[in-house]
Coordinates of C-alpha atoms in Angstrom, one line a residue:
X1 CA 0.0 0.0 0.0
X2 CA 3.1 2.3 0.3
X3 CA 4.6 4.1 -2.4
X4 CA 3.3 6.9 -4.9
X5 CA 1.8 4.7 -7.4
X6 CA -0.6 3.5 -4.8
X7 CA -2.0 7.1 -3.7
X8 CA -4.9 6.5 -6.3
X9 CA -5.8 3.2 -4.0
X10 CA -5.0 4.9 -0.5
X11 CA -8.0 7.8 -1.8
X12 CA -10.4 5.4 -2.2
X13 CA -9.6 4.2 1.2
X14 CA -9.7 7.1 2.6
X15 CA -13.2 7.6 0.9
X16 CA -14.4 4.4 3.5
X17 CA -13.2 6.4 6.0
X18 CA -9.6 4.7 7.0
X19 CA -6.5 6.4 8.4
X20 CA -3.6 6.5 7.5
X21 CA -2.8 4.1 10.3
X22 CA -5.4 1.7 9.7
X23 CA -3.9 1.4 6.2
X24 CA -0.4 0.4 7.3
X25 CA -1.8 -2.7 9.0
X26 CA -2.7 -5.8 7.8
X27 CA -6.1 -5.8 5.9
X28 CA -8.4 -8.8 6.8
X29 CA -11.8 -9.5 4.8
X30 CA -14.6 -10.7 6.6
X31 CA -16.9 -12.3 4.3
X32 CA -20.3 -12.2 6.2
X33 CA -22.7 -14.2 4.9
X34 CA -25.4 -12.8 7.0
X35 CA -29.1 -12.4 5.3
X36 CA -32.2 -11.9 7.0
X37 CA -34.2 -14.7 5.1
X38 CA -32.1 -17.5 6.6
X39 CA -32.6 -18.7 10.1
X40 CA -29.1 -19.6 10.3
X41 CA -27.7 -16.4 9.3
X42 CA -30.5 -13.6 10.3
X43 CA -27.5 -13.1 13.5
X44 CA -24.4 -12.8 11.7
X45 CA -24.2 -9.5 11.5
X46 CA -23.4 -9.7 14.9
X47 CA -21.0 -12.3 14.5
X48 CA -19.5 -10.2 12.4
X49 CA -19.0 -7.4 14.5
X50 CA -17.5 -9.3 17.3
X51 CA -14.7 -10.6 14.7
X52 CA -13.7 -7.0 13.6
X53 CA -13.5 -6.0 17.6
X54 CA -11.3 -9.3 17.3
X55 CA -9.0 -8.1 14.2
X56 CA -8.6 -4.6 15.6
X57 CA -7.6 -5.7 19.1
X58 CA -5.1 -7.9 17.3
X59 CA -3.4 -5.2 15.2
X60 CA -5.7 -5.8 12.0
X61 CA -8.2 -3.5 10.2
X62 CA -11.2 -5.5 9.0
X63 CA -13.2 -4.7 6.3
X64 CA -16.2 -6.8 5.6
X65 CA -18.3 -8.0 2.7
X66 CA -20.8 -10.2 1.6
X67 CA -21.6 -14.0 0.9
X68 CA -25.1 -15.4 -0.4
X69 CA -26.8 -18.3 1.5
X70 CA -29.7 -20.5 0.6
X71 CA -31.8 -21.6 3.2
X72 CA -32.1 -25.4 2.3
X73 CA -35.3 -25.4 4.4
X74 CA -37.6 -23.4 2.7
X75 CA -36.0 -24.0 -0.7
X76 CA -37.2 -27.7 0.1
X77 CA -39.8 -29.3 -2.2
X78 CA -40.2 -27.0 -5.2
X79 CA -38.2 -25.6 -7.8
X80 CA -36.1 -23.1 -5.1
X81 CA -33.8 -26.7 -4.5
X82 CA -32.4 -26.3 -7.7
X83 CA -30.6 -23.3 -6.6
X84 CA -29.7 -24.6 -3.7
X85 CA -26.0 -26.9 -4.3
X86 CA -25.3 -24.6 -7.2
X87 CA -24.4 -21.8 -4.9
X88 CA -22.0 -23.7 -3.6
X89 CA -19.8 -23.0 -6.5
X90 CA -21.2 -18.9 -6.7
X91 CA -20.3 -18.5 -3.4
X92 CA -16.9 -19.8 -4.1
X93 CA -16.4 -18.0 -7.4
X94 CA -17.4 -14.7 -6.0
X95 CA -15.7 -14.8 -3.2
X96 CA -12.2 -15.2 -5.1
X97 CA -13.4 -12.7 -6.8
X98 CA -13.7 -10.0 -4.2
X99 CA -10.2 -11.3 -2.4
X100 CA -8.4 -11.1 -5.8
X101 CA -9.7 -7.8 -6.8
X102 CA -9.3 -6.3 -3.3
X103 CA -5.8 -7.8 -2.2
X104 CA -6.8 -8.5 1.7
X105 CA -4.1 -10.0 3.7
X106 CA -6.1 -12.6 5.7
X107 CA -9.6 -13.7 6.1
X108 CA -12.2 -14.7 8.3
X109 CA -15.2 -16.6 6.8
X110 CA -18.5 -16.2 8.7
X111 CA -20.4 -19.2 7.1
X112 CA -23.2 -21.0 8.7
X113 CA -25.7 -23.2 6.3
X114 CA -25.3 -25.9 4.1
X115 CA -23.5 -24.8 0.6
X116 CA -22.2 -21.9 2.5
X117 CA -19.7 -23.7 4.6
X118 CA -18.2 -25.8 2.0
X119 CA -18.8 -23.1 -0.6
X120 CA -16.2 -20.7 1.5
X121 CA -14.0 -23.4 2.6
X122 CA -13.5 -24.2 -1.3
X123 CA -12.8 -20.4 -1.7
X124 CA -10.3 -20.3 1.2
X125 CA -8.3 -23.2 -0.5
X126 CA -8.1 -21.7 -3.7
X127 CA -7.1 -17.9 -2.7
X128 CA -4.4 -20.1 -0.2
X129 CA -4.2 -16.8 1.9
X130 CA -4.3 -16.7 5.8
X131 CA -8.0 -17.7 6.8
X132 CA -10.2 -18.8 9.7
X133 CA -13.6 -19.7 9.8
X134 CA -16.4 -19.0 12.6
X135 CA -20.0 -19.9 11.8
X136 CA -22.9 -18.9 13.7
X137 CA -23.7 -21.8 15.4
X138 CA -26.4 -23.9 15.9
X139 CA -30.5 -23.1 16.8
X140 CA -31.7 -24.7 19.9
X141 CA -34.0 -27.7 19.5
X142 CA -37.6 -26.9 19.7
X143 CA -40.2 -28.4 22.2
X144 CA -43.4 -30.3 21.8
X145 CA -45.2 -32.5 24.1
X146 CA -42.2 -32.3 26.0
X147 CA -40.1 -33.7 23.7
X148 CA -36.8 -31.8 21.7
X149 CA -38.0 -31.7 18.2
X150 CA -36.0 -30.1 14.7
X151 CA -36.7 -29.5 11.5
X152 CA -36.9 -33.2 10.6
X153 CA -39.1 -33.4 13.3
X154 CA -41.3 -31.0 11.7
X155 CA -41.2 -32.8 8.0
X156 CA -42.1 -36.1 9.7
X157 CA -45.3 -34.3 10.7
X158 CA -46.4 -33.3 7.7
X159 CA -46.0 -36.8 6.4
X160 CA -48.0 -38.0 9.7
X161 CA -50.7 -35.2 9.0
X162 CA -51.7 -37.0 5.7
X163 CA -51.8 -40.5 6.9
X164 CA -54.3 -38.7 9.6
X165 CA -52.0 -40.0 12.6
X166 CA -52.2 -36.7 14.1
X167 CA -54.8 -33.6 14.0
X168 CA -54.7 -29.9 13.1
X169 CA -53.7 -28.6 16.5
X170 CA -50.6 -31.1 16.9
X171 CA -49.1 -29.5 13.2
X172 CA -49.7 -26.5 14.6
X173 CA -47.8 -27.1 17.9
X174 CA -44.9 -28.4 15.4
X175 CA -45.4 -25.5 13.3
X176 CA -44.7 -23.2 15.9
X177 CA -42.5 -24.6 18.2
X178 CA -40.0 -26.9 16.1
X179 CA -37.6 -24.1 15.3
X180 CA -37.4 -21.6 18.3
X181 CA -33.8 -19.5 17.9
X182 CA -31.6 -18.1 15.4
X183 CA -29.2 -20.3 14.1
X184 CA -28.5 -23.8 11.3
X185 CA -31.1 -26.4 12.3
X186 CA -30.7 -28.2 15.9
X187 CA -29.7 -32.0 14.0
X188 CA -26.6 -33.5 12.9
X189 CA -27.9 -31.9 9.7
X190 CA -25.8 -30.6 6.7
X191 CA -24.7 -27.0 8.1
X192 CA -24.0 -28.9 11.2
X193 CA -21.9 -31.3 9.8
X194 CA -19.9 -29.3 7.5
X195 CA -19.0 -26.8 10.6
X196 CA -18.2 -29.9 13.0
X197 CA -15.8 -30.8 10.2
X198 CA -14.1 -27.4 9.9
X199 CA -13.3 -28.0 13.3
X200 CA -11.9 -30.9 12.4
X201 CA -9.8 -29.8 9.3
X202 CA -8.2 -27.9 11.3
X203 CA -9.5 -24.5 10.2
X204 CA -12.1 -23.6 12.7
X205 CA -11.4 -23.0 16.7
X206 CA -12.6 -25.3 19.1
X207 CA -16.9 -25.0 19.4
X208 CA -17.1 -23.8 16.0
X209 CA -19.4 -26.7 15.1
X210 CA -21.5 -27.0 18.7
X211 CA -21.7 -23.7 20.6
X212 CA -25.3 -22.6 20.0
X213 CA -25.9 -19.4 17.9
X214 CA -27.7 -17.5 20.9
X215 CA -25.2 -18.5 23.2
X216 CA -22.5 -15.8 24.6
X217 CA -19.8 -18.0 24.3
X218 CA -20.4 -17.5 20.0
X219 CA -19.8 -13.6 20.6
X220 CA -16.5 -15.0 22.2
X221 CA -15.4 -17.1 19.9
X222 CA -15.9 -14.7 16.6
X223 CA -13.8 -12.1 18.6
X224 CA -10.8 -14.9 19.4
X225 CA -11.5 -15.7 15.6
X226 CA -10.7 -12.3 14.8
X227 CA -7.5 -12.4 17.0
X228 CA -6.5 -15.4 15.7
X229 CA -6.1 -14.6 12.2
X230 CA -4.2 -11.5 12.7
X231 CA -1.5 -14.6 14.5
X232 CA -1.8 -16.6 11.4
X233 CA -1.1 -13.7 9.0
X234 CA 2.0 -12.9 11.3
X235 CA 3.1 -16.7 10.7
X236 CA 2.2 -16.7 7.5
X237 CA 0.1 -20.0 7.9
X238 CA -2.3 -20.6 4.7
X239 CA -5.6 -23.0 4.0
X240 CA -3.1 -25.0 2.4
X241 CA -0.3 -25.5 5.1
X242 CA -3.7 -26.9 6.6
X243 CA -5.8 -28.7 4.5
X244 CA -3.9 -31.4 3.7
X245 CA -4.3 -35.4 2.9
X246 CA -3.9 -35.9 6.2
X247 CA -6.9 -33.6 7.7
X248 CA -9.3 -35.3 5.3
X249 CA -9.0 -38.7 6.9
X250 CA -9.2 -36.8 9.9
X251 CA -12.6 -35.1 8.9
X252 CA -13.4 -38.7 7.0
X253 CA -12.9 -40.7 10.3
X254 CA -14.8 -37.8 12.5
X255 CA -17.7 -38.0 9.7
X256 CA -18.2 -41.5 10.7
X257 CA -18.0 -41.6 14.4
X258 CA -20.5 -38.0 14.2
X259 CA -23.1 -39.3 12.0
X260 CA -22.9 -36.7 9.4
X261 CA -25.1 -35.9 6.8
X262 CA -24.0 -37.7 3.3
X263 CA -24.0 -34.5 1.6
X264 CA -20.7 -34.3 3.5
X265 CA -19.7 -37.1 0.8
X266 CA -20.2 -34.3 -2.3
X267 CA -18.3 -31.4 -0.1
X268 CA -15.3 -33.1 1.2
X269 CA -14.6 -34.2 -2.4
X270 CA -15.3 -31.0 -3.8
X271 CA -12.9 -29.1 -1.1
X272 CA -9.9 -31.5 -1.9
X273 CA -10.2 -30.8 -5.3
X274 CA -9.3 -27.5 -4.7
X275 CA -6.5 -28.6 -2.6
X276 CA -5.5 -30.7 -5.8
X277 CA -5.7 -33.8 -3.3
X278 CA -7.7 -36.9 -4.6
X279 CA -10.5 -38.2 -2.6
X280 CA -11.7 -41.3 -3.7
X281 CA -15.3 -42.3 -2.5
X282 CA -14.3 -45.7 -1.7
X283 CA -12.0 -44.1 1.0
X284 CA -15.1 -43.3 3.0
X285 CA -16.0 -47.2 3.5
X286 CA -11.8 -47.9 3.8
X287 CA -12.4 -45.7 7.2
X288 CA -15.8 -46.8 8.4
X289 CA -14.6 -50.1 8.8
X290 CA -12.5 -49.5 11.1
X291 CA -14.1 -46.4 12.6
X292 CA -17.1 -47.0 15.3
X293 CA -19.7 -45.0 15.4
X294 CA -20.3 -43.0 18.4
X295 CA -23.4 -40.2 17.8
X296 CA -27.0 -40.9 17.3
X297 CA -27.8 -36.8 17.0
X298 CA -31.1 -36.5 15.5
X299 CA -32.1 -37.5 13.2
X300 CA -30.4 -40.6 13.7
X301 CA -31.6 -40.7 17.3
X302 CA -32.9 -38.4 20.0
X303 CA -29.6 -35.7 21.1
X304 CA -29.3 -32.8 19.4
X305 CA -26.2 -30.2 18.8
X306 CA -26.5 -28.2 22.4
X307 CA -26.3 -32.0 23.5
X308 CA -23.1 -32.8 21.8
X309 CA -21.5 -28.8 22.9
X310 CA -22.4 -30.0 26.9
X311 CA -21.2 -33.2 26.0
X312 CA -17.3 -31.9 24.9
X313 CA -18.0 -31.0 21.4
X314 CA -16.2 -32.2 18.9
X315 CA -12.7 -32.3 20.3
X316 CA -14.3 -34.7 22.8
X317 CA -15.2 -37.1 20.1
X318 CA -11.3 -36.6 18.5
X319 CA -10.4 -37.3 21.9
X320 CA -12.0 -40.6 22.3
X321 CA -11.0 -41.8 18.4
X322 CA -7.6 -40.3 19.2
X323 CA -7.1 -43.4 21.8
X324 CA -7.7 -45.7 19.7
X325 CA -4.7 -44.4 17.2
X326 CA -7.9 -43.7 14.6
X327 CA -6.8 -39.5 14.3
X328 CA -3.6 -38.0 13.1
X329 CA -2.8 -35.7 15.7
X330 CA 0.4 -34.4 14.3
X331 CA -1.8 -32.1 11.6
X332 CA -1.1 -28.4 11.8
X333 CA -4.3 -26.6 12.6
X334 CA -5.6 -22.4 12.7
X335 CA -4.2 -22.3 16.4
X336 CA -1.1 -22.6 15.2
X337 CA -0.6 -26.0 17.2
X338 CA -1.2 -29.4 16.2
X339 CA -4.5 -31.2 16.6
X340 CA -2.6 -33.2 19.3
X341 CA -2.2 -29.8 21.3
X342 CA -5.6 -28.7 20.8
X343 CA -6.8 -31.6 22.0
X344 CA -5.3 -31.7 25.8
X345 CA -8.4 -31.4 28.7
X346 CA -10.8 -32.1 25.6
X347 CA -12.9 -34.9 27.9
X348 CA -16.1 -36.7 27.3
X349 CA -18.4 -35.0 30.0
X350 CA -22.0 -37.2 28.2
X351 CA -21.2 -40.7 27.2
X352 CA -24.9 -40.8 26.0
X353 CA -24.4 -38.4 24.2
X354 CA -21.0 -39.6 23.0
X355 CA -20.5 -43.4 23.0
X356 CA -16.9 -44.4 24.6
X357 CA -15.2 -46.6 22.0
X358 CA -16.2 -49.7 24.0
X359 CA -19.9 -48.9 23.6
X360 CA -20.2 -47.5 20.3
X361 CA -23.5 -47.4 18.2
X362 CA -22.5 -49.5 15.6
X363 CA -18.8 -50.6 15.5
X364 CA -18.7 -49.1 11.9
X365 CA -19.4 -45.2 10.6
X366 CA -22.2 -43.4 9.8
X367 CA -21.8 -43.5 6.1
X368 CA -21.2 -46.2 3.6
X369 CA -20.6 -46.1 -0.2
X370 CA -22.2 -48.9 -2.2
X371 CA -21.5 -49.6 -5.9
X372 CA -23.3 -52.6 -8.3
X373 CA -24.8 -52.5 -11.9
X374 CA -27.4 -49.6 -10.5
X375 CA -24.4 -47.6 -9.3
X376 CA -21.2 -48.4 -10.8
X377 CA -19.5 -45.0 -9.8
X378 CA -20.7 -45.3 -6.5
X379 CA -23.7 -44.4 -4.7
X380 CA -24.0 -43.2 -0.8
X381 CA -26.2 -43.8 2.3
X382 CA -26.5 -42.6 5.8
X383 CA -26.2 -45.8 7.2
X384 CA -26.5 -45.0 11.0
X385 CA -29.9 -43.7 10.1
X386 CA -31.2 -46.8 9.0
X387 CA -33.4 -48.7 11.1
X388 CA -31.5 -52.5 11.2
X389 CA -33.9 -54.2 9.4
X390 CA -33.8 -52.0 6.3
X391 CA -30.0 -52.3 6.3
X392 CA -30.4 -55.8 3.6
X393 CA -33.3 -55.5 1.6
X394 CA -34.9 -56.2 -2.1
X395 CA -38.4 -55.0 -3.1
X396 CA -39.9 -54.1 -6.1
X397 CA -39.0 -50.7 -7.7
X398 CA -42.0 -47.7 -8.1
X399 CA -40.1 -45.4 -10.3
X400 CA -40.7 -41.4 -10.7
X401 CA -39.3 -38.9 -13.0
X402 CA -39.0 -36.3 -10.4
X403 CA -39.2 -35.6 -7.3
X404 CA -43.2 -33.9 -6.7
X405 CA -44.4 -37.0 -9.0
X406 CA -43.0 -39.3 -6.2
X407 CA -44.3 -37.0 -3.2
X408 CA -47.9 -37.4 -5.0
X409 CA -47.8 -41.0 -5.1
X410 CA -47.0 -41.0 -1.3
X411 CA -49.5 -38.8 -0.1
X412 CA -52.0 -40.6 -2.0
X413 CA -50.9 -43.4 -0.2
X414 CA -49.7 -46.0 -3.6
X415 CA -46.3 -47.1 -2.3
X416 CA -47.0 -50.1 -0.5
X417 CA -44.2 -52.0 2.6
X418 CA -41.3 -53.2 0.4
X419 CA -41.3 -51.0 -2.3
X420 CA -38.3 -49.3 -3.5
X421 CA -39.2 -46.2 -4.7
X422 CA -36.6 -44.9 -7.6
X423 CA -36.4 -40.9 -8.0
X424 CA -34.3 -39.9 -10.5
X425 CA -33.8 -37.4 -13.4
X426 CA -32.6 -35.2 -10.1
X427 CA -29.2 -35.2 -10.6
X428 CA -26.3 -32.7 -10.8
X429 CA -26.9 -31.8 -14.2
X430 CA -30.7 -33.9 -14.6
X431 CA -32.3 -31.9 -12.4
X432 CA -30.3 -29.2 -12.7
X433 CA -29.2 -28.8 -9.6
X434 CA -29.3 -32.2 -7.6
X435 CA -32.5 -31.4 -5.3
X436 CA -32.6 -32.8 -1.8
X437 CA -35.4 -35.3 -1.3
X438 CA -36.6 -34.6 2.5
X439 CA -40.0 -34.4 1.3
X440 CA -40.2 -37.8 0.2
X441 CA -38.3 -39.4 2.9
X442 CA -40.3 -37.5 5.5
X443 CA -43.3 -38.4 4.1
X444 CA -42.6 -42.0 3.9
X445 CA -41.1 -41.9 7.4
X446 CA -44.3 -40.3 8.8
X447 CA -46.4 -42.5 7.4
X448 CA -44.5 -44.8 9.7
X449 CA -43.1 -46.9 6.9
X450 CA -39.6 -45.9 7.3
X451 CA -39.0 -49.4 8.4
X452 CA -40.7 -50.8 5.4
X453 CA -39.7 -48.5 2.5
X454 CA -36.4 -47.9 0.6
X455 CA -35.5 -44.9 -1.2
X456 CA -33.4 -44.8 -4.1
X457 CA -32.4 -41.5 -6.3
X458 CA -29.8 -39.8 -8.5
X459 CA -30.4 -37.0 -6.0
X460 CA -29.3 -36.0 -2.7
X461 CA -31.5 -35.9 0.8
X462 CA -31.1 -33.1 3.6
X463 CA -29.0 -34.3 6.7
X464 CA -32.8 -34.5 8.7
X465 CA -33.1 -37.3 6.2
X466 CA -33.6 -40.8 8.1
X467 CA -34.2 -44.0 6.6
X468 CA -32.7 -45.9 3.9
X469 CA -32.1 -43.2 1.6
X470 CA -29.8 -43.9 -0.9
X471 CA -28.4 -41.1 -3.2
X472 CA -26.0 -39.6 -5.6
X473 CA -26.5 -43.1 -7.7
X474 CA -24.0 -42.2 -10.7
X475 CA -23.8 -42.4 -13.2
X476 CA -27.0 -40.6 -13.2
X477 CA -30.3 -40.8 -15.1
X478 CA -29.5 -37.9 -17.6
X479 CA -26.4 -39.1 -18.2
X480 CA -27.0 -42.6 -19.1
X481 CA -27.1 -44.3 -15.8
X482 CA -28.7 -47.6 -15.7
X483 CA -31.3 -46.1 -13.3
X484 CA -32.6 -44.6 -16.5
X485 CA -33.9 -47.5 -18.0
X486 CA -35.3 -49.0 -14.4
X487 CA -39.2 -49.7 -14.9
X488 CA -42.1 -50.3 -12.4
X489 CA -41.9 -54.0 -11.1
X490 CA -38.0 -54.7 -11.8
X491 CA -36.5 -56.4 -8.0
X492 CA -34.0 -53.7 -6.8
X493 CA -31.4 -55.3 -4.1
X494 CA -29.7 -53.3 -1.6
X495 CA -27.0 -55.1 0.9
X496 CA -25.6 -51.8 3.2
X497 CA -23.5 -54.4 5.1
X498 CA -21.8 -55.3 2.1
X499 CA -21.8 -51.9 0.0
X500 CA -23.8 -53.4 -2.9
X501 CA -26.8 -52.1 -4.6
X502 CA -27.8 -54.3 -8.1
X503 CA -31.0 -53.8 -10.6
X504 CA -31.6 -57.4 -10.7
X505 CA -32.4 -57.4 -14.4
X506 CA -31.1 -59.7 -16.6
X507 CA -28.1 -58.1 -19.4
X508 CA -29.6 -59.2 -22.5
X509 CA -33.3 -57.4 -21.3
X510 CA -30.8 -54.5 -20.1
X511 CA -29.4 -54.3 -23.6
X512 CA -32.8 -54.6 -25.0
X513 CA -33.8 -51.5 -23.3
X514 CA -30.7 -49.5 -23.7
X515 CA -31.5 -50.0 -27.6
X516 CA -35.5 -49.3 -27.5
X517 CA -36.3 -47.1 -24.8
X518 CA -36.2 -43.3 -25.5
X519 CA -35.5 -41.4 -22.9
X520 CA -37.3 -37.9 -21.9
X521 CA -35.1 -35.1 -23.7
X522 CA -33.1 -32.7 -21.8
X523 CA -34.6 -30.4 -19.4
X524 CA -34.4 -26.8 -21.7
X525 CA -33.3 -24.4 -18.8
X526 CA -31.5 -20.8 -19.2
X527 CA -29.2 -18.4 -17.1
X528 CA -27.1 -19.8 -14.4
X529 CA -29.0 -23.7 -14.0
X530 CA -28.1 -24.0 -17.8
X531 CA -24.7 -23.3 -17.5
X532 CA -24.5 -25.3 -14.1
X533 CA -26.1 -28.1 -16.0
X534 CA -23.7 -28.1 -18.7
X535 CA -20.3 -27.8 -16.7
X536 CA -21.1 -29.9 -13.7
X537 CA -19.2 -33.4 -13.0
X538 CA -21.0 -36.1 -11.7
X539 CA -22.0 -36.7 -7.8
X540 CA -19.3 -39.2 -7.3
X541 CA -16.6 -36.4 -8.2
X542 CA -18.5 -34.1 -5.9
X543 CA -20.9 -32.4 -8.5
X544 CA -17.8 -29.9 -9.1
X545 CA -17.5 -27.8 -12.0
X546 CA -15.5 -29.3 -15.0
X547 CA -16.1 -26.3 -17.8
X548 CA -16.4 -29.3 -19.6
X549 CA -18.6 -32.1 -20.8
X550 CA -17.7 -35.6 -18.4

């Protein structure tokens, strides 16, 4: 900033109202992604503010700027999901864009929902300046009857509403009490999986993933946040000194024993690509075998994220896989210290809430990756959501071009215990824009036949989704994925235990069908969806953009 050839830059400075001292420290954007149609983000602003009290107490002079969000909540179920993984990639894009045309020094990413985290974590690889992240943390769960509810709570009822299992008054209690504060739904949902992992790969501070948003402790993390980036740009410690091999199979291993949402299986992919590190899908059963899993937060089972924070957080589940060798502690993190470091006093206070290793939920992860003729590239499933007599089963396919005709069938009550239902033409570039199918599964789980009913799509679900749900089949339906040419009837075999999936079709009838059966044309859709449609790679690579055709 020094020098005569930079006066034209120091006057427009000036024009924001900076001295001439503020300019000879280091600069450190803060991109805020605070909106006010979000529930998770309506409080950043806040957030915000306590980080620049952070930077300037540290030396720093923050300047901030903004970040889009979708809320995947009210975007569910209609058209508004299509937009909701492509922003992923905006967010990403435009904030390079800002950094690069602006020349900060350091970062802080305020992120909270579900494309937003991964979307700025991407960014933060691929500028490779110092950056730390602070989200805005978690809503409390709601109450009814007593009970903690969340947002999946909430979808279930809807489903329960139309198989008349409860009345008018009892979705209005959900209505109204489900989601009662600020902050990224109360479950082990997307938003609160991808911030648990940011804790994790090393570039978010301790309770960046579990402190609730309306909790004081928030204000005092975004202003250490603020502090601590001023410390990295001093040591000159990047994303990329960070975010290394190593750090993924620490946020692959941590995925399992959490429970995390599977859409975590299109992010971390999508991040390491940014990183150029390969992440092979396969790599997430490689772990779960020998990772146990040690969370049942909704809506696996009945704890919820201020459960897991009173329990230790997240550094008390590292702690407890870091005994049994399963963590690389020697990974450098946004402290400045190794994980090892970090993780000294971190102690299970709840082992409810977090299973010891000797007591696990399952002795394998939450996730698994299974592959056959229906999925060749690989298709994923939450697996310590399914109920354990759903984890081997083989029905008879009910097959749906998209999502709303599969959410009529259902409320019309046509899919029957041991269907499969098959939902596809969704995918990255199908749909455009690889929809989330929590309406469906809710439905279908509120009808009470989550025990009875699988769920197969070239889509994604939500992280409230329970059940088995199995998504991101790829190759998929638009692109010539044998769950195009599935019909009505056809036995569909799913084996979780042993990662297979299989159309159990005969070849010469598949070949029969690949040569007769016309498919429905491309979906004809303009502005940004087009262009998403036409660059994005499939869900196995992490639905990232190419620029070219697969």
């Amino acid at each position: 900033m020094d020098g005569f050839q930079n006066a034209p830059h120091r006057s427009l400075y000036h024009a924001l109202g900076l001295t001439a001292e503020e300019l000879h420290r280091p600069l450190i954007g803060i991109v805020n992604s605070q909106n006010e149609i979000v529930p998770g983000h309506r409080h950043l602003g806040e957030i915000a503010e306590a980080v620049k009290l952070g930077v300037a107490m540290a030396g720093g002079t923050p300047i901030v700027f903004p970040a889009i969000a979708v809320c995947d909540g009210i975007a569910m179920g209609h058209t508004g999901m299509k937009y909701s993984l492509v922003t992923r990639d905006l967010i990403a894009d435009s904030t390079e864009a800002m950094v690069r045309a602006h020349g900060f020094d350091g970062l802080v990413m305020i992120p909270n929902c579900d494309k937003n985290v991964p979307g700025l974590l991407m960014a933060a690889a691929r500028l490779n300046i110092p950056t730390i992240f602070v989200s805005g943390g978690p809503m409390l769960a709601g109450r009814v009857g007593g009970k903690k509810t969340s947002l999946s709570s909430m979808f279930e009822a809807v489903g329960a509403y139309a198989a008349g299992r409860i009345d008018d008054g009892k979705l209005c209690e959900y209505e109204e009490k489900t989601c009662p504060t600020c902050g990224s739904c109360s479950g082990m949902y997307t938003a609160n999986s991808m911030n648990c992992l940011t804790e994790v790969l090393g570039m978010g501070l301790r309770g960046n993933g579990t402190i609730p948003a309306v909790y004081s402790r928030r204000i005092e993390l975004a202003k250490r946040a603020g502090m601590q980036v001023m410390e990295l740009v001093r040591q000159n410690i990047r994303p990329l000194d960070i975010l290394t091999p190593a750090a993924f199979r620490n946020a692959l291993t941590a995925d399992m024993a959490l429970g995390c949402s599977t859409n975590s299986m299109l992010h971390l992919p999508a991040i390491a690509n940014e990183c150029n590190i390969p992440f092979a899908l396969d790599m997430a059963n490689e772990i779960s075998a020998r990772t146990p899993n040690l969370c049942h937060l909704a809506p696996a089972g009945p704890t919820y994220m201020e459960d897991l924070d009173e329990a230790g957080g997240v550094y008390a589940v590292l702690s407890e896989l870091s005994e049994a060798g399963l963590i690389d502690t020697t990974v450098l993190t946004c402290t400045g210290k190794t994980l090892g470091e970090n993780l000294a006093g971190a102690v299970n206070r709840n082992p409810e809430v977090i299973r010891p290793l000797d007591n696990p939920y399952s002795p394998t992860g939450g996730i698994a990756v299974l592959r056959g003729n229906l999925a060749p590239d690989g298709c994923v499933v939450k697996r310590s959501a399914v109920a354990p007599e759903m984890l081997v089963h083989e029905g008879p396919a009910r097959v749906f071009d998209s999502e709303e005709e599969a959410i009529r069938a259902i409320y019309a009550k046509q899919i029957r215990a041991g269907d499969v239902v098959v939902i596809r033409y969704e995918g990255p570039a199908g749909g455009p824009g690889m929809r989330e199918m929590l309406s469906p599964t809710s439905a279908i789980a509120g009808m009470g036949l989550d025990r009875q009913v699988a769920l197969i799509t070239d889509g994604r679900f939500s992280g409230a989704t329970r059940g088995a749900s199995i998504g991101h089949i790829s190759p998929e339906a638009a692109r010539g994925g044998l769950i195009a040419y599935v019909l009505d009837g056809d036995r569909i075999s799913i084996d979780i235990p042993n990662y297979r999936i299989e159309l159990l079709v005969p070849e010469a009838e598949l070949a029969r069908r690949r040569a007769e059966m016309t498919l429905p044309p491309k979906k004809k859709v303009g502005g940004y969806l087009g262009r998403y449609a036409a660059t994005v790679s499939s869900a196995d690579r992490g639905a990232i953009l190419n620029y070219q055709q697969d």
